[in-house]
Structure formats: structure tokens, C-alpha cells
mmCIF file with all atom_site columns, C-alpha atoms in Angstrom:
data_model
loop_
_atom_site.group_PDB
_atom_site.id
_atom_site.type_symbol
_atom_site.label_atom_id
_atom_site.label_alt_id
_atom_site.label_comp_id
_atom_site.label_asym_id
_atom_site.label_entity_id
_atom_site.label_seq_id
_atom_site.pdbx_PDB_ins_code
_atom_site.Cartn_x
_atom_site.Cartn_y
_atom_site.Cartn_z
_atom_site.occupancy
_atom_site.B_iso_or_equiv
_atom_site.pdbx_formal_charge
_atom_site.auth_seq_id
_atom_site.auth_comp_id
_atom_site.auth_asym_id
_atom_site.auth_atom_id
_atom_site.pdbx_PDB_model_num
ATOM 1   C CA . MET A 1 1   ? -47.954 -1.874  12.364 1.00 81.00 ? 1   MET A CA 1
ATOM 2   C CA . GLN A 1 2   ? -45.243 -0.274  14.471 1.00 81.00 ? 2   GLN A CA 1
ATOM 3   C CA . GLU A 1 3   ? -43.868 -3.686  15.469 1.00 83.00 ? 3   GLU A CA 1
ATOM 4   C CA . LEU A 1 4   ? -43.725 -4.636  11.797 1.00 84.00 ? 4   LEU A CA 1
ATOM 5   C CA . CYS A 1 5   ? -41.711 -1.510  10.993 1.00 84.00 ? 5   CYS A CA 1
ATOM 6   C CA . ILE A 1 6   ? -39.309 -2.179  13.836 1.00 84.00 ? 6   ILE A CA 1
ATOM 7   C CA . PHE A 1 7   ? -38.997 -5.812  12.772 1.00 83.00 ? 7   PHE A CA 1
ATOM 8   C CA . LEU A 1 8   ? -38.235 -4.885  9.146  1.00 85.00 ? 8   LEU A CA 1
ATOM 9   C CA . PHE A 1 9   ? -35.730 -2.245  10.272 1.00 83.00 ? 9   PHE A CA 1
ATOM 10  C CA . LEU A 1 10  ? -33.850 -4.738  12.443 1.00 84.00 ? 10  LEU A CA 1
ATOM 11  C CA . LYS A 1 11  ? -33.958 -7.418  9.755  1.00 85.00 ? 11  LYS A CA 1
ATOM 12  C CA . PHE A 1 12  ? -32.522 -4.980  7.197  1.00 84.00 ? 12  PHE A CA 1
ATOM 13  C CA . HIS A 1 13  ? -29.614 -3.979  9.428  1.00 82.00 ? 13  HIS A CA 1
ATOM 14  C CA . TYR A 1 14  ? -28.936 -7.569  10.492 1.00 82.00 ? 14  TYR A CA 1
ATOM 15  C CA . GLN A 1 15  ? -28.739 -8.618  6.837  1.00 83.00 ? 15  GLN A CA 1
ATOM 16  C CA . LYS A 1 16  ? -26.490 -5.665  6.056  1.00 82.00 ? 16  LYS A CA 1
ATOM 17  C CA . ALA A 1 17  ? -24.173 -6.732  8.873  1.00 77.00 ? 17  ALA A CA 1
ATOM 18  C CA . GLN A 1 18  ? -24.263 -10.339 7.650  1.00 81.00 ? 18  GLN A CA 1
ATOM 19  C CA . ASN A 1 19  ? -23.413 -9.261  4.092  1.00 84.00 ? 19  ASN A CA 1
ATOM 20  C CA . LYS A 1 20  ? -20.439 -7.296  5.364  1.00 83.00 ? 20  LYS A CA 1
ATOM 21  C CA . HIS A 1 21  ? -19.383 -10.367 7.358  1.00 85.00 ? 21  HIS A CA 1
ATOM 22  C CA . THR A 1 22  ? -19.632 -12.611 4.293  1.00 88.00 ? 22  THR A CA 1
ATOM 23  C CA . ARG A 1 23  ? -17.757 -10.139 2.111  1.00 88.00 ? 23  ARG A CA 1
ATOM 24  C CA . LEU A 1 24  ? -14.949 -9.867  4.657  1.00 89.00 ? 24  LEU A CA 1
ATOM 25  C CA . LYS A 1 25  ? -14.697 -13.646 4.870  1.00 91.00 ? 25  LYS A CA 1
ATOM 26  C CA . ALA A 1 26  ? -14.538 -13.876 1.080  1.00 91.00 ? 26  ALA A CA 1
ATOM 27  C CA . ALA A 1 27  ? -11.796 -11.232 0.985  1.00 91.00 ? 27  ALA A CA 1
ATOM 28  C CA . VAL A 1 28  ? -9.741  -13.176 3.557  1.00 92.00 ? 28  VAL A CA 1
ATOM 29  C CA . HIS A 1 29  ? -10.291 -16.400 1.619  1.00 94.00 ? 29  HIS A CA 1
ATOM 30  C CA . TYR A 1 30  ? -9.061  -14.766 -1.586 1.00 93.00 ? 30  TYR A CA 1
ATOM 31  C CA . THR A 1 31  ? -5.911  -13.328 -0.012 1.00 93.00 ? 31  THR A CA 1
ATOM 32  C CA . VAL A 1 32  ? -5.117  -16.601 1.806  1.00 94.00 ? 32  VAL A CA 1
ATOM 33  C CA . GLY A 1 33  ? -5.571  -18.446 -1.489 1.00 94.00 ? 33  GLY A CA 1
ATOM 34  C CA . ARG A 1 34  ? -3.082  -16.167 -3.225 1.00 93.00 ? 34  ARG A CA 1
ATOM 35  C CA . LEU A 1 35  ? -0.499  -16.478 -0.435 1.00 94.00 ? 35  LEU A CA 1
ATOM 36  C CA . CYS A 1 36  ? -0.833  -20.292 -0.410 1.00 95.00 ? 36  CYS A CA 1
ATOM 37  C CA . GLN A 1 37  ? -0.536  -20.430 -4.166 1.00 95.00 ? 37  GLN A CA 1
ATOM 38  C CA . LYS A 1 38  ? 2.670   -18.401 -4.064 1.00 94.00 ? 38  LYS A CA 1
ATOM 39  C CA . ILE A 1 39  ? 4.180   -20.562 -1.303 1.00 95.00 ? 39  ILE A CA 1
ATOM 40  C CA . GLY A 1 40  ? 3.083   -23.728 -3.112 1.00 95.00 ? 40  GLY A CA 1
ATOM 41  C CA . GLU A 1 41  ? 4.757   -22.589 -6.317 1.00 95.00 ? 41  GLU A CA 1
ATOM 42  C CA . GLU A 1 42  ? 7.985   -21.797 -4.471 1.00 95.00 ? 42  GLU A CA 1
ATOM 43  C CA . HIS A 1 43  ? 8.081   -25.330 -3.040 1.00 95.00 ? 43  HIS A CA 1
ATOM 44  C CA . ARG A 1 44  ? 6.631   -27.125 -6.060 1.00 94.00 ? 44  ARG A CA 1
ATOM 45  C CA . ARG A 1 45  ? 3.618   -28.397 -4.148 1.00 95.00 ? 45  ARG A CA 1
ATOM 46  C CA . GLU A 1 46  ? -0.052  -27.641 -4.214 1.00 95.00 ? 46  GLU A CA 1
ATOM 47  C CA . PHE A 1 47  ? -2.492  -26.785 -1.439 1.00 97.00 ? 47  PHE A CA 1
ATOM 48  C CA . SER A 1 48  ? -5.820  -28.583 -1.608 1.00 96.00 ? 48  SER A CA 1
ATOM 49  C CA . ARG A 1 49  ? -8.870  -26.322 -1.734 1.00 95.00 ? 49  ARG A CA 1
ATOM 50  C CA . GLN A 1 50  ? -10.010 -27.740 1.579  1.00 96.00 ? 50  GLN A CA 1
ATOM 51  C CA . THR A 1 51  ? -6.710  -26.737 3.229  1.00 97.00 ? 51  THR A CA 1
ATOM 52  C CA . ILE A 1 52  ? -6.904  -23.186 1.881  1.00 97.00 ? 52  ILE A CA 1
ATOM 53  C CA . ALA A 1 53  ? -10.474 -22.904 3.161  1.00 96.00 ? 53  ALA A CA 1
ATOM 54  C CA . ALA A 1 54  ? -9.411  -24.184 6.575  1.00 97.00 ? 54  ALA A CA 1
ATOM 55  C CA . ILE A 1 55  ? -6.486  -21.736 6.811  1.00 97.00 ? 55  ILE A CA 1
ATOM 56  C CA . ALA A 1 56  ? -8.785  -18.895 5.731  1.00 95.00 ? 56  ALA A CA 1
ATOM 57  C CA . GLU A 1 57  ? -11.399 -19.810 8.330  1.00 95.00 ? 57  GLU A CA 1
ATOM 58  C CA . THR A 1 58  ? -8.774  -20.090 11.072 1.00 96.00 ? 58  THR A CA 1
ATOM 59  C CA . THR A 1 59  ? -7.265  -16.718 10.085 1.00 95.00 ? 59  THR A CA 1
ATOM 60  C CA . PHE A 1 60  ? -10.679 -15.077 10.150 1.00 93.00 ? 60  PHE A CA 1
ATOM 61  C CA . ARG A 1 61  ? -11.426 -16.437 13.620 1.00 93.00 ? 61  ARG A CA 1
ATOM 62  C CA . GLU A 1 62  ? -7.959  -15.611 14.899 1.00 94.00 ? 62  GLU A CA 1
ATOM 63  C CA . CYS A 1 63  ? -8.423  -12.027 13.686 1.00 92.00 ? 63  CYS A CA 1
ATOM 64  C CA . ASP A 1 64  ? -11.564 -11.810 15.810 1.00 91.00 ? 64  ASP A CA 1
ATOM 65  C CA . ILE A 1 65  ? -9.588  -12.976 18.857 1.00 94.00 ? 65  ILE A CA 1
ATOM 66  C CA . PHE A 1 66  ? -6.819  -10.456 18.073 1.00 94.00 ? 66  PHE A CA 1
ATOM 67  C CA . ALA A 1 67  ? -9.374  -7.648  17.879 1.00 92.00 ? 67  ALA A CA 1
ATOM 68  C CA . LYS A 1 68  ? -10.831 -8.546  21.262 1.00 93.00 ? 68  LYS A CA 1
ATOM 69  C CA . ASP A 1 69  ? -7.337  -8.732  22.791 1.00 94.00 ? 69  ASP A CA 1
ATOM 70  C CA . LEU A 1 70  ? -6.342  -5.356  21.324 1.00 94.00 ? 70  LEU A CA 1
ATOM 71  C CA . GLU A 1 71  ? -9.493  -3.771  22.682 1.00 93.00 ? 71  GLU A CA 1
ATOM 72  C CA . ALA A 1 72  ? -8.757  -5.233  26.136 1.00 94.00 ? 72  ALA A CA 1
ATOM 73  C CA . PHE A 1 73  ? -5.140  -3.981  26.056 1.00 95.00 ? 73  PHE A CA 1
ATOM 74  C CA . ALA A 1 74  ? -6.168  -0.462  25.097 1.00 93.00 ? 74  ALA A CA 1
ATOM 75  C CA . ARG A 1 75  ? -8.890  -0.402  27.734 1.00 94.00 ? 75  ARG A CA 1
ATOM 76  C CA . HIS A 1 76  ? -6.421  -1.658  30.332 1.00 95.00 ? 76  HIS A CA 1
ATOM 77  C CA . ALA A 1 77  ? -4.105  1.237   29.471 1.00 95.00 ? 77  ALA A CA 1
ATOM 78  C CA . LYS A 1 78  ? -7.128  3.570   29.772 1.00 95.00 ? 78  LYS A CA 1
ATOM 79  C CA . ARG A 1 79  ? -6.965  4.511   26.094 1.00 92.00 ? 79  ARG A CA 1
ATOM 80  C CA . SER A 1 80  ? -9.772  4.626   23.552 1.00 90.00 ? 80  SER A CA 1
ATOM 81  C CA . THR A 1 81  ? -7.394  4.031   20.639 1.00 91.00 ? 81  THR A CA 1
ATOM 82  C CA . VAL A 1 82  ? -5.436  0.893   19.873 1.00 91.00 ? 82  VAL A CA 1
ATOM 83  C CA . SER A 1 83  ? -1.736  1.688   19.579 1.00 92.00 ? 83  SER A CA 1
ATOM 84  C CA . ALA A 1 84  ? 1.263   0.006   17.980 1.00 92.00 ? 84  ALA A CA 1
ATOM 85  C CA . GLU A 1 85  ? 2.331   -1.056  21.493 1.00 93.00 ? 85  GLU A CA 1
ATOM 86  C CA . ASP A 1 86  ? -0.890  -3.046  21.803 1.00 94.00 ? 86  ASP A CA 1
ATOM 87  C CA . VAL A 1 87  ? -0.102  -4.915  18.595 1.00 94.00 ? 87  VAL A CA 1
ATOM 88  C CA . LYS A 1 88  ? 3.413   -5.652  19.839 1.00 95.00 ? 88  LYS A CA 1
ATOM 89  C CA . LEU A 1 89  ? 1.916   -7.109  23.022 1.00 95.00 ? 89  LEU A CA 1
ATOM 90  C CA . LEU A 1 90  ? -0.211  -9.382  20.861 1.00 94.00 ? 90  LEU A CA 1
ATOM 91  C CA . ALA A 1 91  ? 2.980   -10.974 19.496 1.00 95.00 ? 91  ALA A CA 1
ATOM 92  C CA . ARG A 1 92  ? 4.446   -11.783 22.912 1.00 95.00 ? 92  ARG A CA 1
ATOM 93  C CA . ARG A 1 93  ? 3.971   -15.586 22.889 1.00 94.00 ? 93  ARG A CA 1
ATOM 94  C CA . SER A 1 94  ? 6.808   -16.425 20.536 1.00 94.00 ? 94  SER A CA 1
ATOM 95  C CA . SER A 1 95  ? 10.144  -14.614 20.802 1.00 94.00 ? 95  SER A CA 1
ATOM 96  C CA . ALA A 1 96  ? 10.766  -14.990 17.053 1.00 94.00 ? 96  ALA A CA 1
ATOM 97  C CA . LEU A 1 97  ? 7.397   -13.423 16.279 1.00 96.00 ? 97  LEU A CA 1
ATOM 98  C CA . SER A 1 98  ? 7.912   -10.729 18.890 1.00 96.00 ? 98  SER A CA 1
ATOM 99  C CA . ASN A 1 99  ? 11.283  -9.759  17.380 1.00 96.00 ? 99  ASN A CA 1
ATOM 100 C CA . HIS A 1 100 ? 9.849   -9.758  13.864 1.00 96.00 ? 100 HIS A CA 1
ATOM 101 C CA . ILE A 1 101 ? 7.009   -7.411  14.824 1.00 96.00 ? 101 ILE A CA 1
ATOM 102 C CA . GLN A 1 102 ? 9.378   -5.186  16.803 1.00 96.00 ? 102 GLN A CA 1
ATOM 103 C CA . ASN A 1 103 ? 11.664  -4.853  13.767 1.00 96.00 ? 103 ASN A CA 1
ATOM 104 C CA . LYS A 1 104 ? 8.716   -4.122  11.485 1.00 94.00 ? 104 LYS A CA 1
ATOM 105 C CA . SER A 1 105 ? 7.486   -1.485  13.918 1.00 94.00 ? 105 SER A CA 1
ATOM 106 C CA . GLU A 1 106 ? 10.882  0.265   13.929 1.00 94.00 ? 106 GLU A CA 1
ATOM 107 C CA . GLU A 1 107 ? 11.006  0.045   10.125 1.00 93.00 ? 107 GLU A CA 1
ATOM 108 C CA . LEU A 1 108 ? 7.582   1.711   9.842  1.00 91.00 ? 108 LEU A CA 1
ATOM 109 C CA . ALA A 1 109 ? 8.524   4.411   12.357 1.00 90.00 ? 109 ALA A CA 1
ATOM 110 C CA . GLN A 1 110 ? 11.641  5.208   10.325 1.00 91.00 ? 110 GLN A CA 1
ATOM 111 C CA . GLU A 1 111 ? 9.614   5.391   7.085  1.00 88.00 ? 111 GLU A CA 1
ATOM 112 C CA . GLN A 1 112 ? 7.159   7.786   8.718  1.00 85.00 ? 112 GLN A CA 1
ATOM 113 C CA . ARG A 1 113 ? 10.004  9.985   9.984  1.00 87.00 ? 113 ARG A CA 1
ATOM 114 C CA . ASP A 1 114 ? 11.569  10.043  6.504  1.00 87.00 ? 114 ASP A CA 1
ATOM 115 C CA . SER A 1 115 ? 8.302   10.925  4.764  1.00 84.00 ? 115 SER A CA 1
ATOM 116 C CA . ARG A 1 116 ? 7.674   13.757  7.237  1.00 82.00 ? 116 ARG A CA 1
ATOM 117 C CA . LYS A 1 117 ? 11.186  15.115  6.687  1.00 83.00 ? 117 LYS A CA 1
ATOM 118 C CA . LYS A 1 118 ? 10.621  15.066  2.915  1.00 80.00 ? 118 LYS A CA 1
ATOM 119 C CA . SER A 1 119 ? 7.392   17.059  3.175  1.00 76.00 ? 119 SER A CA 1
ATOM 120 C CA . THR A 1 120 ? 9.020   19.738  5.414  1.00 75.00 ? 120 THR A CA 1
ATOM 121 C CA . VAL A 1 121 ? 11.994  19.995  3.023  1.00 74.00 ? 121 VAL A CA 1
ATOM 122 C CA . LYS A 1 122 ? 9.577   20.434  0.095  1.00 68.00 ? 122 LYS A CA 1
ATOM 123 C CA . ARG A 1 123 ? 7.679   23.137  1.982  1.00 66.00 ? 123 ARG A CA 1
ATOM 124 C CA . LYS A 1 124 ? 10.904  24.967  2.918  1.00 66.00 ? 124 LYS A CA 1
ATOM 125 C CA . SER A 1 125 ? 12.228  24.956  -0.660 1.00 65.00 ? 125 SER A CA 1
ATOM 126 C CA . ARG A 1 126 ? 8.843   26.196  -1.934 1.00 65.00 ? 126 ARG A CA 1
ATOM 127 C CA . ASP A 1 127 ? 8.895   29.016  0.640  1.00 64.00 ? 127 ASP A CA 1
ATOM 128 C CA . THR A 1 128 ? 12.432  30.141  -0.294 1.00 64.00 ? 128 THR A CA 1
ATOM 129 C CA . GLU A 1 129 ? 11.451  30.065  -4.003 1.00 62.00 ? 129 GLU A CA 1
ATOM 130 C CA . GLU A 1 130 ? 8.499   32.361  -3.322 1.00 60.00 ? 130 GLU A CA 1
ATOM 131 C CA . GLU A 1 131 ? 10.705  34.658  -1.237 1.00 60.00 ? 131 GLU A CA 1
ATOM 132 C CA . SER A 1 132 ? 13.327  34.985  -3.974 1.00 61.00 ? 132 SER A CA 1
ATOM 133 C CA . ARG A 1 133 ? 10.599  35.784  -6.548 1.00 60.00 ? 133 ARG A CA 1
ATOM 134 C CA . GLU A 1 134 ? 9.384   38.661  -4.376 1.00 53.00 ? 134 GLU A CA 1
ATOM 135 C CA . MET B 2 1   ? -34.353 34.051  17.787 1.00 50.00 ? 1   MET B CA 1
ATOM 136 C CA . PRO B 2 2   ? -31.143 33.136  15.908 1.00 53.00 ? 2   PRO B CA 1
ATOM 137 C CA . GLY B 2 3   ? -31.381 30.097  13.623 1.00 52.00 ? 3   GLY B CA 1
ATOM 138 C CA . GLN B 2 4   ? -30.059 26.947  15.186 1.00 56.00 ? 4   GLN B CA 1
ATOM 139 C CA . ASN B 2 5   ? -27.332 25.178  13.256 1.00 60.00 ? 5   ASN B CA 1
ATOM 140 C CA . ILE B 2 6   ? -27.588 21.532  14.006 1.00 61.00 ? 6   ILE B CA 1
ATOM 141 C CA . ILE B 2 7   ? -24.853 19.563  12.308 1.00 58.00 ? 7   ILE B CA 1
ATOM 142 C CA . ALA B 2 8   ? -25.665 15.910  11.891 1.00 62.00 ? 8   ALA B CA 1
ATOM 143 C CA . PRO B 2 9   ? -23.412 13.593  13.934 1.00 63.00 ? 9   PRO B CA 1
ATOM 144 C CA . GLU B 2 10  ? -22.305 11.759  10.769 1.00 63.00 ? 10  GLU B CA 1
ATOM 145 C CA . THR B 2 11  ? -20.940 15.001  9.318  1.00 63.00 ? 11  THR B CA 1
ATOM 146 C CA . VAL B 2 12  ? -18.947 15.620  12.479 1.00 62.00 ? 12  VAL B CA 1
ATOM 147 C CA . SER B 2 13  ? -17.373 12.172  12.369 1.00 61.00 ? 13  SER B CA 1
ATOM 148 C CA . LYS B 2 14  ? -16.572 12.579  8.659  1.00 61.00 ? 14  LYS B CA 1
ATOM 149 C CA . LEU B 2 15  ? -14.915 15.921  9.370  1.00 58.00 ? 15  LEU B CA 1
ATOM 150 C CA . LEU B 2 16  ? -12.832 14.337  12.142 1.00 57.00 ? 16  LEU B CA 1
ATOM 151 C CA . CYS B 2 17  ? -11.762 11.445  9.895  1.00 53.00 ? 17  CYS B CA 1
ATOM 152 C CA . SER B 2 18  ? -10.695 13.759  7.081  1.00 51.00 ? 18  SER B CA 1
ATOM 153 C CA . SER B 2 19  ? -8.382  15.623  9.457  1.00 50.00 ? 19  SER B CA 1
ATOM 154 C CA . PHE B 2 20  ? -6.317  12.487  10.186 1.00 47.00 ? 20  PHE B CA 1
ATOM 155 C CA . LYS B 2 21  ? -2.947  13.013  8.535  1.00 45.00 ? 21  LYS B CA 1
ATOM 156 C CA . GLU B 2 22  ? -2.086  9.338   8.103  1.00 51.00 ? 22  GLU B CA 1
ATOM 157 C CA . ASP B 2 23  ? -4.383  7.128   6.090  1.00 52.00 ? 23  ASP B CA 1
ATOM 158 C CA . LYS B 2 24  ? -2.769  3.964   7.386  1.00 70.00 ? 24  LYS B CA 1
ATOM 159 C CA . THR B 2 25  ? -1.731  4.156   11.007 1.00 84.00 ? 25  THR B CA 1
ATOM 160 C CA . ARG B 2 26  ? 1.228   2.210   12.321 1.00 87.00 ? 26  ARG B CA 1
ATOM 161 C CA . SER B 2 27  ? -1.029  -0.088  14.350 1.00 89.00 ? 27  SER B CA 1
ATOM 162 C CA . THR B 2 28  ? -3.094  -1.171  11.311 1.00 89.00 ? 28  THR B CA 1
ATOM 163 C CA . LEU B 2 29  ? 0.073   -1.734  9.280  1.00 91.00 ? 29  LEU B CA 1
ATOM 164 C CA . LEU B 2 30  ? 1.506   -3.839  12.094 1.00 92.00 ? 30  LEU B CA 1
ATOM 165 C CA . MET B 2 31  ? -1.742  -5.841  12.286 1.00 93.00 ? 31  MET B CA 1
ATOM 166 C CA . ARG B 2 32  ? -1.486  -6.460  8.563  1.00 91.00 ? 32  ARG B CA 1
ATOM 167 C CA . GLU B 2 33  ? 2.006   -7.850  9.140  1.00 93.00 ? 33  GLU B CA 1
ATOM 168 C CA . MET B 2 34  ? 0.765   -10.036 12.027 1.00 94.00 ? 34  MET B CA 1
ATOM 169 C CA . LEU B 2 35  ? -1.952  -11.588 9.864  1.00 94.00 ? 35  LEU B CA 1
ATOM 170 C CA . LYS B 2 36  ? 0.398   -12.042 6.929  1.00 94.00 ? 36  LYS B CA 1
ATOM 171 C CA . VAL B 2 37  ? 2.895   -13.876 9.151  1.00 95.00 ? 37  VAL B CA 1
ATOM 172 C CA . PHE B 2 38  ? 0.062   -15.982 10.582 1.00 96.00 ? 38  PHE B CA 1
ATOM 173 C CA . VAL B 2 39  ? -1.083  -17.151 7.160  1.00 95.00 ? 39  VAL B CA 1
ATOM 174 C CA . GLN B 2 40  ? 2.496   -17.746 5.992  1.00 96.00 ? 40  GLN B CA 1
ATOM 175 C CA . GLU B 2 41  ? 3.297   -19.789 9.112  1.00 96.00 ? 41  GLU B CA 1
ATOM 176 C CA . ALA B 2 42  ? 0.115   -21.830 8.712  1.00 97.00 ? 42  ALA B CA 1
ATOM 177 C CA . ALA B 2 43  ? 0.929   -22.528 5.054  1.00 97.00 ? 43  ALA B CA 1
ATOM 178 C CA . LEU B 2 44  ? 4.648   -23.241 5.531  1.00 97.00 ? 44  LEU B CA 1
ATOM 179 C CA . ARG B 2 45  ? 4.151   -25.508 8.545  1.00 97.00 ? 45  ARG B CA 1
ATOM 180 C CA . SER B 2 46  ? 1.453   -27.475 6.695  1.00 97.00 ? 46  SER B CA 1
ATOM 181 C CA . LEU B 2 47  ? 3.811   -27.726 3.745  1.00 97.00 ? 47  LEU B CA 1
ATOM 182 C CA . LYS B 2 48  ? 6.678   -28.999 5.911  1.00 96.00 ? 48  LYS B CA 1
ATOM 183 C CA . GLN B 2 49  ? 4.310   -31.560 7.423  1.00 97.00 ? 49  GLN B CA 1
ATOM 184 C CA . ALA B 2 50  ? 3.267   -32.748 3.962  1.00 96.00 ? 50  ALA B CA 1
ATOM 185 C CA . GLU B 2 51  ? 6.924   -32.948 2.908  1.00 95.00 ? 51  GLU B CA 1
ATOM 186 C CA . SER B 2 52  ? 7.827   -35.011 5.980  1.00 96.00 ? 52  SER B CA 1
ATOM 187 C CA . GLU B 2 53  ? 5.056   -37.437 5.052  1.00 95.00 ? 53  GLU B CA 1
ATOM 188 C CA . ASP B 2 54  ? 6.189   -37.583 1.406  1.00 95.00 ? 54  ASP B CA 1
ATOM 189 C CA . CYS B 2 55  ? 2.888   -36.232 0.101  1.00 95.00 ? 55  CYS B CA 1
ATOM 190 C CA . SER B 2 56  ? 2.713   -34.359 -3.184 1.00 93.00 ? 56  SER B CA 1
ATOM 191 C CA . GLN B 2 57  ? -0.311  -32.299 -2.197 1.00 95.00 ? 57  GLN B CA 1
ATOM 192 C CA . ILE B 2 58  ? -0.934  -30.481 1.063  1.00 96.00 ? 58  ILE B CA 1
ATOM 193 C CA . GLU B 2 59  ? -4.090  -31.920 2.555  1.00 96.00 ? 59  GLU B CA 1
ATOM 194 C CA . ILE B 2 60  ? -6.220  -30.741 5.426  1.00 96.00 ? 60  ILE B CA 1
ATOM 195 C CA . GLU B 2 61  ? -4.793  -33.488 7.676  1.00 96.00 ? 61  GLU B CA 1
ATOM 196 C CA . HIS B 2 62  ? -1.373  -31.801 7.428  1.00 97.00 ? 62  HIS B CA 1
ATOM 197 C CA . PHE B 2 63  ? -2.863  -28.479 8.503  1.00 97.00 ? 63  PHE B CA 1
ATOM 198 C CA . GLU B 2 64  ? -4.728  -30.174 11.360 1.00 97.00 ? 64  GLU B CA 1
ATOM 199 C CA . LYS B 2 65  ? -1.469  -31.597 12.685 1.00 97.00 ? 65  LYS B CA 1
ATOM 200 C CA . VAL B 2 66  ? 0.299   -28.241 12.780 1.00 97.00 ? 66  VAL B CA 1
ATOM 201 C CA . LEU B 2 67  ? -2.679  -26.232 14.040 1.00 97.00 ? 67  LEU B CA 1
ATOM 202 C CA . PRO B 2 68  ? -2.224  -26.774 17.823 1.00 97.00 ? 68  PRO B CA 1
ATOM 203 C CA . GLN B 2 69  ? 1.373   -25.525 17.897 1.00 96.00 ? 69  GLN B CA 1
ATOM 204 C CA . LEU B 2 70  ? 0.462   -22.670 15.534 1.00 97.00 ? 70  LEU B CA 1
ATOM 205 C CA . LEU B 2 71  ? -2.225  -21.430 17.893 1.00 96.00 ? 71  LEU B CA 1
ATOM 206 C CA . LEU B 2 72  ? 0.106   -21.750 20.876 1.00 94.00 ? 72  LEU B CA 1
ATOM 207 C CA . ASP B 2 73  ? 2.742   -19.637 19.105 1.00 94.00 ? 73  ASP B CA 1
ATOM 208 C CA . PHE B 2 74  ? 0.247   -16.921 18.296 1.00 93.00 ? 74  PHE B CA 1
#
């Protein structure tokens, strides 16, 4: 009886994990399809369904490899969190890709700095308003 | 004997997650860019291959031809 309970418990969680896996794959397939459609339209050509499926599958598998690499990089740096530097390292094989990711990283850093400045300015103006009311 | 307050581990992790200021960290945004570039490269290279072969539709054979170099670049 106990073995049966354990078996059912494991089966339930395995299926849950599988469902998540399938849903993720479907999400990747959908997004890849949309990107391919857009590129196809821009160049007046169409991607066959088989090609889209193949690109989606390759992307999904490549993402798995990326995740393992990122984990290894973070562990090597004795960190438990993956950082932006780890992602930049991932893009090291092609100089064009490396530059693109570096630029994007700087762009994002600038956006974050700007949004933080805005929130402190808002807070300061709110504080001075309250002061003047008193 | 004072009552013991045992907070479930899930509650603790939820509390920690809610204290993160940024919903989307820089590393996840960069990963999103990496994957987007990957898909775009795969699609554009397959398209260029199809164009060089004078094909109107991009077939899986075109993708297969560009796949090795794509994986080497990434």
C-alpha cells in the first residue's frame, strides 16, 4: 500500500514536470513561428512548417545548453546567482554577437539607472510638497 | 512553554521573492536578447540559403545547411 502511494506520488510529479516541459516547448514554438513569419514577410518568402518546427526544437535544446553553461560559469565564480557577466561570457564565440550583447547590456544598465533616478526625483518632490504644506 | 511559530519554507521563499526590487533582472533580459538573436540568425541564414538556391519557400534542407555554422557561432 505504501509503495503504491509512493508510486502514485512520483508519477503525479513526473507528469506535472512533463506538462511544464511540453508547455514550454509549445511557447517556444509559437514565438519562433511569429519571428519567422515576420522575417518571411519582410523578405517576401515563406518558411515551411517543418523548418519552423526544426528551428524551434534547436532553440529549445540550445537554451538547455545555455542554462547548463550559465550554471557552470556562476559556480566557477563561486556565486549562487547567474549574473549579466555570465550571459556576456556565453556570447564569446562570435565577436559580432559579443559586441551586440555588450551593447545591449550597457543599454539596459543605462535604462535601470534612469528609472532609479526618476523614482528618487519623484520621492524628493513629494517630500518637499509635504514639507511646504506643513 | 511559549507557542512555537513555525513558518512554512514556501512562505519564506515567497517573502524573499516579493522583496526583489526588479521583476526582470538584467541577466534574464540579456538571455532574452541572446535567444531572440539566435532565432533571428537561424531564420535569416536559412532564408539567405534558400535565396541563393532560387527557392521560393524556405525548406528544412536550407536550415540543415546553415545549422553547423550557426552552432559554431553560438
